[in-house]
Coordinates of C-alpha atoms in Angstrom, one line a residue:
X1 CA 122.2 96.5 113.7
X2 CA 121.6 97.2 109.9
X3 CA 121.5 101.5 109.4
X4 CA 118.5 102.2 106.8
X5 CA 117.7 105.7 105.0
X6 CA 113.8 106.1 104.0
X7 CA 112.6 108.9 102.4
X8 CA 108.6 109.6 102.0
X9 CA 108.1 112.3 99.6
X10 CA 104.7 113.6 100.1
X11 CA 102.4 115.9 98.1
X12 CA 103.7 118.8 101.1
X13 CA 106.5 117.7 102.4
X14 CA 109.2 114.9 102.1
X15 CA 111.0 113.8 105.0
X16 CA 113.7 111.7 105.7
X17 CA 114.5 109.0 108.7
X18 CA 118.1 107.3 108.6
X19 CA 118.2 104.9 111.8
X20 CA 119.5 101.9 113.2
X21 CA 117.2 99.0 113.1
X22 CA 117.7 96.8 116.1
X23 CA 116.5 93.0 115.1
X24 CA 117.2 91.4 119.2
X25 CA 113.6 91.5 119.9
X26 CA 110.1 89.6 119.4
X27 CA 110.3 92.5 116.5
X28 CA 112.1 94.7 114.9
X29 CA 112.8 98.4 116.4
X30 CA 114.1 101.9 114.8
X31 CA 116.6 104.0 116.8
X32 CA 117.2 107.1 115.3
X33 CA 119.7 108.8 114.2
X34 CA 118.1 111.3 111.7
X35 CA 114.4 112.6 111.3
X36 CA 114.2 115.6 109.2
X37 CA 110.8 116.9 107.2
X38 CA 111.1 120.2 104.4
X39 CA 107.9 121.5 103.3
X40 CA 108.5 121.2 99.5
X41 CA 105.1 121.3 97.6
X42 CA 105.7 118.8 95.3
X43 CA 102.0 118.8 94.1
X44 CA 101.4 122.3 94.3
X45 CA 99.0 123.0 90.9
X46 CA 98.9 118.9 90.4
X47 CA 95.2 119.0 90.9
X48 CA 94.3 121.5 88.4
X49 CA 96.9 121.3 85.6
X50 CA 97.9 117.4 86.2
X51 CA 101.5 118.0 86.0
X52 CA 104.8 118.5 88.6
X53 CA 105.6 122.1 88.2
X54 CA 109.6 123.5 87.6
X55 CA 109.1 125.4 90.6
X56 CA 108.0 122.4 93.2
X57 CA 110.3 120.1 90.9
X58 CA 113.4 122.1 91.7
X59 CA 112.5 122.7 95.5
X60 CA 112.5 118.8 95.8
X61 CA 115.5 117.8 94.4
X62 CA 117.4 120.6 96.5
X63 CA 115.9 119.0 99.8
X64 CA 116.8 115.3 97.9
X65 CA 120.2 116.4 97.3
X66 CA 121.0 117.4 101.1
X67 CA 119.2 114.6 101.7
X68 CA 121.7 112.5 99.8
X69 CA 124.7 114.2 101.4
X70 CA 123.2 113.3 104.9
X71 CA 122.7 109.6 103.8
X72 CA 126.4 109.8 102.4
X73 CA 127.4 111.2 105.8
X74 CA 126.0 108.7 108.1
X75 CA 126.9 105.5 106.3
X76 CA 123.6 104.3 105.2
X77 CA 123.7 100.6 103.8
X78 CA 119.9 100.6 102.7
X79 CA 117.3 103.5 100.9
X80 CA 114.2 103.3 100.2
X81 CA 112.4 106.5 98.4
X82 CA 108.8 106.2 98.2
X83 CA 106.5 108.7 96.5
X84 CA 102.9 109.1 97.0
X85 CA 99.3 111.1 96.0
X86 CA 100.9 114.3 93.7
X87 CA 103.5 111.8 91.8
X88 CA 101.0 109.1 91.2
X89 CA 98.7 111.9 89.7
X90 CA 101.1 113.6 87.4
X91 CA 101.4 113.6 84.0
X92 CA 105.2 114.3 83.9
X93 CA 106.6 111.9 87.0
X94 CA 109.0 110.8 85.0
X95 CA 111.2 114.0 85.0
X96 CA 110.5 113.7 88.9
X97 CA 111.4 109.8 88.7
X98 CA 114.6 110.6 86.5
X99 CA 115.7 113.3 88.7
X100 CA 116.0 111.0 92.2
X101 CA 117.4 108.2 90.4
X102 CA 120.1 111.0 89.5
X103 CA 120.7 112.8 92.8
X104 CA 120.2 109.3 95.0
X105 CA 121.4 106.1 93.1
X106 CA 118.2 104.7 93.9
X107 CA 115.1 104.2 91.7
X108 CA 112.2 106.1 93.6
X109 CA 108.7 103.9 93.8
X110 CA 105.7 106.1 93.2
X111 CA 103.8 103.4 95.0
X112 CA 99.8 102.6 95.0
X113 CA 96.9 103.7 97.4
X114 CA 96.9 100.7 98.9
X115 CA 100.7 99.8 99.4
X116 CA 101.0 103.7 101.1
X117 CA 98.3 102.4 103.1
X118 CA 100.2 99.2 104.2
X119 CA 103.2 101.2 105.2
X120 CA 101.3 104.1 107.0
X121 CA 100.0 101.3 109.1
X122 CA 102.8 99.3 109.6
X123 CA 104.4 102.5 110.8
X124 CA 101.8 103.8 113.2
X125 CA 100.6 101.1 114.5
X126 CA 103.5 101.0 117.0
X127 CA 101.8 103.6 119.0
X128 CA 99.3 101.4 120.5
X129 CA 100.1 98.3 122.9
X130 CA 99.0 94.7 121.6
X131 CA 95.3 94.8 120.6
X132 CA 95.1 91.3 119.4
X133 CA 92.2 90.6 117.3
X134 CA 90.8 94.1 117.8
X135 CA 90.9 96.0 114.8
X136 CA 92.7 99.2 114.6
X137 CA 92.1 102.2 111.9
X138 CA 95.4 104.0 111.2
X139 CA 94.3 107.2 109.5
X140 CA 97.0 108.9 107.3
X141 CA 96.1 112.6 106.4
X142 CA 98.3 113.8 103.3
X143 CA 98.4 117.2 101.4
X144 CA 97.1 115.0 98.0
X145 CA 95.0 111.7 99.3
X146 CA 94.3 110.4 102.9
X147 CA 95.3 106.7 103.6
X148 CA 91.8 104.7 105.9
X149 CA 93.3 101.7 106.8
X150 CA 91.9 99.0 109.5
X151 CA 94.4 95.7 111.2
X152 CA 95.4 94.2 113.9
X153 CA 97.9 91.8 115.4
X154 CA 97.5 90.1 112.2
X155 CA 98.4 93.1 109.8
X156 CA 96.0 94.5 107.3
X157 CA 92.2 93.5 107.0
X158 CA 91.4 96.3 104.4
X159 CA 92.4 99.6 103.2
X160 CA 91.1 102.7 101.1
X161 CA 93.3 105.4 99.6
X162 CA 90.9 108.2 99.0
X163 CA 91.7 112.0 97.0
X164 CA 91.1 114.7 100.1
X165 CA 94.4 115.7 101.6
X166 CA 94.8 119.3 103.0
X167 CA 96.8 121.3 99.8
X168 CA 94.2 119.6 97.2
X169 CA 91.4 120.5 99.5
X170 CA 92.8 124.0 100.1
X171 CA 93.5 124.5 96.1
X172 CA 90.3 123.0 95.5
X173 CA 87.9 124.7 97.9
X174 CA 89.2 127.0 100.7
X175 CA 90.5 129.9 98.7
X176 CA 89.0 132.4 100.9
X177 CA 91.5 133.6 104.1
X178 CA 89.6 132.6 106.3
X179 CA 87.4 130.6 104.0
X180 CA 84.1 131.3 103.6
X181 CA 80.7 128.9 104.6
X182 CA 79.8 127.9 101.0
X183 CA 83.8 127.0 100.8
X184 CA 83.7 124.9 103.5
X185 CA 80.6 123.1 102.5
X186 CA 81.9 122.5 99.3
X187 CA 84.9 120.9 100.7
X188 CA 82.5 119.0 103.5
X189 CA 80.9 117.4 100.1
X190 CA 84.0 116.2 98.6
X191 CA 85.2 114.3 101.8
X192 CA 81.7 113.1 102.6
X193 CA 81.9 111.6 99.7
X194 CA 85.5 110.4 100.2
X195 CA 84.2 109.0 103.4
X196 CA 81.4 107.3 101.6
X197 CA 84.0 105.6 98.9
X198 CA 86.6 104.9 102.2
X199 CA 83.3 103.0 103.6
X200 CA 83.0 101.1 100.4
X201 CA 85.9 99.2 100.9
X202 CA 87.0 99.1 104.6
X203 CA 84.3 98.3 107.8
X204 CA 84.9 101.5 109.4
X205 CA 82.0 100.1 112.0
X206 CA 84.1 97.4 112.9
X207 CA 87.0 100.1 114.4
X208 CA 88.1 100.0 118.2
X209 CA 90.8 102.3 118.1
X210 CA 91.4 105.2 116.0
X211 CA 95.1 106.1 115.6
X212 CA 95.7 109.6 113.4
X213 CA 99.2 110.1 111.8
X214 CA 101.1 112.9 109.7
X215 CA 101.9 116.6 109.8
X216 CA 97.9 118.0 109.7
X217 CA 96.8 115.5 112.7
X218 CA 99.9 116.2 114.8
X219 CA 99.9 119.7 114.2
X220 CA 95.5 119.6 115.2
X221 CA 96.9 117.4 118.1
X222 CA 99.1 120.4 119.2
X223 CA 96.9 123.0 119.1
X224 CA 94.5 121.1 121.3
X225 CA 97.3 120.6 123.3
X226 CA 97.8 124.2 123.4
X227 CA 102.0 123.6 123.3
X228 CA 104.3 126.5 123.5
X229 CA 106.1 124.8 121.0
X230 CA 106.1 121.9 118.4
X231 CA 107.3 119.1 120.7
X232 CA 107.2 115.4 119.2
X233 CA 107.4 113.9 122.1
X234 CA 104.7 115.8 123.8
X235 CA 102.6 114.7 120.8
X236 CA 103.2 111.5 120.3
X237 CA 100.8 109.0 122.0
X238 CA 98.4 111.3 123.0
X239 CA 95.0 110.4 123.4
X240 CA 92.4 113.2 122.4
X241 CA 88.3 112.8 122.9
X242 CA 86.7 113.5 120.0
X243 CA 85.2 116.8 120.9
X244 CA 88.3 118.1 121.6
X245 CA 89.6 116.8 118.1
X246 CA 86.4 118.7 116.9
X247 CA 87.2 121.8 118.8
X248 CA 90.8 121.9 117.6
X249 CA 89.9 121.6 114.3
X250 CA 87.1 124.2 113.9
X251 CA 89.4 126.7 115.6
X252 CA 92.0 126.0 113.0
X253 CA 90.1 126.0 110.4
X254 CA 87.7 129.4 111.1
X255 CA 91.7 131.3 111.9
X256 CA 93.1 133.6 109.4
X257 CA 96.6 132.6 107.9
X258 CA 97.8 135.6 110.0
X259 CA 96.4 134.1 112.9
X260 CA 97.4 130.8 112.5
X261 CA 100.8 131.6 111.2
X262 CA 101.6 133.2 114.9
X263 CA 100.6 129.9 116.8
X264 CA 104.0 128.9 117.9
X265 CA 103.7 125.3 117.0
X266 CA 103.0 125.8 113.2
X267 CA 105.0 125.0 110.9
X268 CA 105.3 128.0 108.1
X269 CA 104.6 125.8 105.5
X270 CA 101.4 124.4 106.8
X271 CA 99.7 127.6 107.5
X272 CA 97.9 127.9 104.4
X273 CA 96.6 124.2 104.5
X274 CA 95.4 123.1 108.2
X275 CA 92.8 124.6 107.7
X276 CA 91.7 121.9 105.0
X277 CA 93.9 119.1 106.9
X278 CA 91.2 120.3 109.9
X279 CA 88.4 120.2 107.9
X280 CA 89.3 116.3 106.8
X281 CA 89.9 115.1 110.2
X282 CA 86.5 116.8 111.6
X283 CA 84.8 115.2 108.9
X284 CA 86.4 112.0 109.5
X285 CA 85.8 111.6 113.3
X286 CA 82.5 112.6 112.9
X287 CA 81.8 109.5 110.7
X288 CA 83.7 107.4 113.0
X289 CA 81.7 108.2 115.9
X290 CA 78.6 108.0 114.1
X291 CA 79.1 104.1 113.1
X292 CA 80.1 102.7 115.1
X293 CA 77.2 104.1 117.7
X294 CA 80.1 106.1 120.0
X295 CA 82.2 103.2 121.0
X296 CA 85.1 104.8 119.4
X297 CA 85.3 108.4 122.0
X298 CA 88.8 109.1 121.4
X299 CA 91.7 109.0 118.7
X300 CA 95.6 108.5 119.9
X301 CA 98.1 110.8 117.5
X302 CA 101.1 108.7 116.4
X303 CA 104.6 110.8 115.4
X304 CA 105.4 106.8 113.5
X305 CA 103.8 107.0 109.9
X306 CA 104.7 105.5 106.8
X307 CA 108.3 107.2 107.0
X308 CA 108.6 104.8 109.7
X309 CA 106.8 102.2 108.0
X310 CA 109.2 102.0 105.0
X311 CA 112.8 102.2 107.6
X312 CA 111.2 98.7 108.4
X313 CA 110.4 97.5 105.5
X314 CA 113.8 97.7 104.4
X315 CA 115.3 96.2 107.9

């Protein structure tokens, strides 16, 4: 057993997995020992002023400094920090870069599109059983970008890293509480056109399983699932038609904040941005059912993501 720390520092949230990585079998598998996620807002502002504010700056090094302490705690031999959409796109990363290296001892990788795409589905694919040659889209929602990435057995076959994630959307677009019909149609254009670029490089019409991962898909999931509470293990590995994903997510995304904010499986710090995270997977589904002719009915939700994804890649 080799004991790992990841830490996947989001444009919403960043989270933390320290686990034991068991090598015995055909591959290798995490057990946990710590899974932890703080709604920091990292990229708060990042889309309209291009820079990491003081405020979302100092939230995230708190929540990376008791994250150290936990790593400290449990005897960690190997981190890994990745960052993702709001670093990539910020002027100033290097007072966020500087700042890690200082409270962690480790240099944290604002990694590419693409290689968040590799992890994301190296970390959710896990959810389904052996699909051999039959290709699988992992679909990582984000608060800054949205990860479209198809594989199978044999890993990646191609993979898009597209700008609509639920706080850019929400900062963008849905303003409004709840947001209005031209706000939501202006938002619809952005990911259609998302969509279109996604399409570009990855043969959506080639998918035969749709597998949806990170906070806005599982939080959708659990309000379809109409849970009395946020339950991971109720979540995970569900299997949803895509009218009910449909359902799920207009409901979320017509609620006021004050509605939504009462459901008792919603995070606080997603209550302003479903909506938007809704809106994206809607849109999504939607396109997915329409090429490839309604072969792909259903999506499975998947609680393994790129946190999991980089615990691995570490292993």
């Amino acid at each position: 057993m080799t004991r790992v720390a990841a830490i996947d520092c989001g444009t919403n949230s960043i989270r933390l997995l320290i686990a034991d990585v068991d090598t015995a079998g055909p591959a290798p598998r995490l057990n946990d020992v710590v899974r932890e996620m703080r709604v920091v807002r990292l990229g708060q502002g990042v889309d309209a002023t291009g820079e990491l504010s003081w405020e979302a700056l100092d939230r995230t090094f708190a929540a990376a400094s008791d994250y150290a302490e936990q790593i400290r705690r449990h005897a960690a031999t190997k981190v890994r920090f990745v960052a993702t959409s709001a670093t990539r796109d910020a002027r100033n990363r290097q007072v966020f870069v500087d700042g890690i290296r200082g409270l962690l001892a480790v240099e944290p990788e604002v990694i590419s599109g693409d290689s968040e795409a590799a992890l994301s589905f190296a970390g959710a694919s896990s959810v389904l059983p052996s699909r051999g040659a039959d290709p699988v889209l992992v679909v990582d929602l984000g608060g800054g970008s949205t990860e479209f990435v198809l594989g199978n057995a044999g890993g990646v076959i191609a993979a898009r890293s597209v700008d609509i994630g639920c706080v850019r959307l929400t900062e963008r677009h849905l303003r409004s509480d709840p947001p209005t019909a031209a706000e939501i149609a202006a938002a619809e254009a952005d990911v259609d056109a998302a969509l279109d670029e996604a399409a570009g490089a990855v043969p959506l019409d080639q998918t035969a399983a749709v597998v949806g991962v990170a906070g806005s898909i599982t939080t959708i999931t659990a309000h379809a699932l109409a849970l009395e509470e946020y339950s991971s293990a109720a979540i995970h590995g569900t299997e949803l038609s895509l009218d009910a994903i449909r359902r799920a997510c207009t409901e979320l995304l017509e609620m006021s904040r004050a509605d939504r904010a009462v459901l008792p499986y919603m995070h606080p710090g997603r209550v302003d941005v479903i909506g938007a995270g809704a809106l994206v997977w809607r849109r999504a589904v939607d396109r997915l059912a329409a090429v490839t002719q309604g072969r792909v009915g259903t999506a499975v939700t998947s609680e393994h993501d790129i946190l999991d994804g980089i615990a691995l890649s570490i292993s």
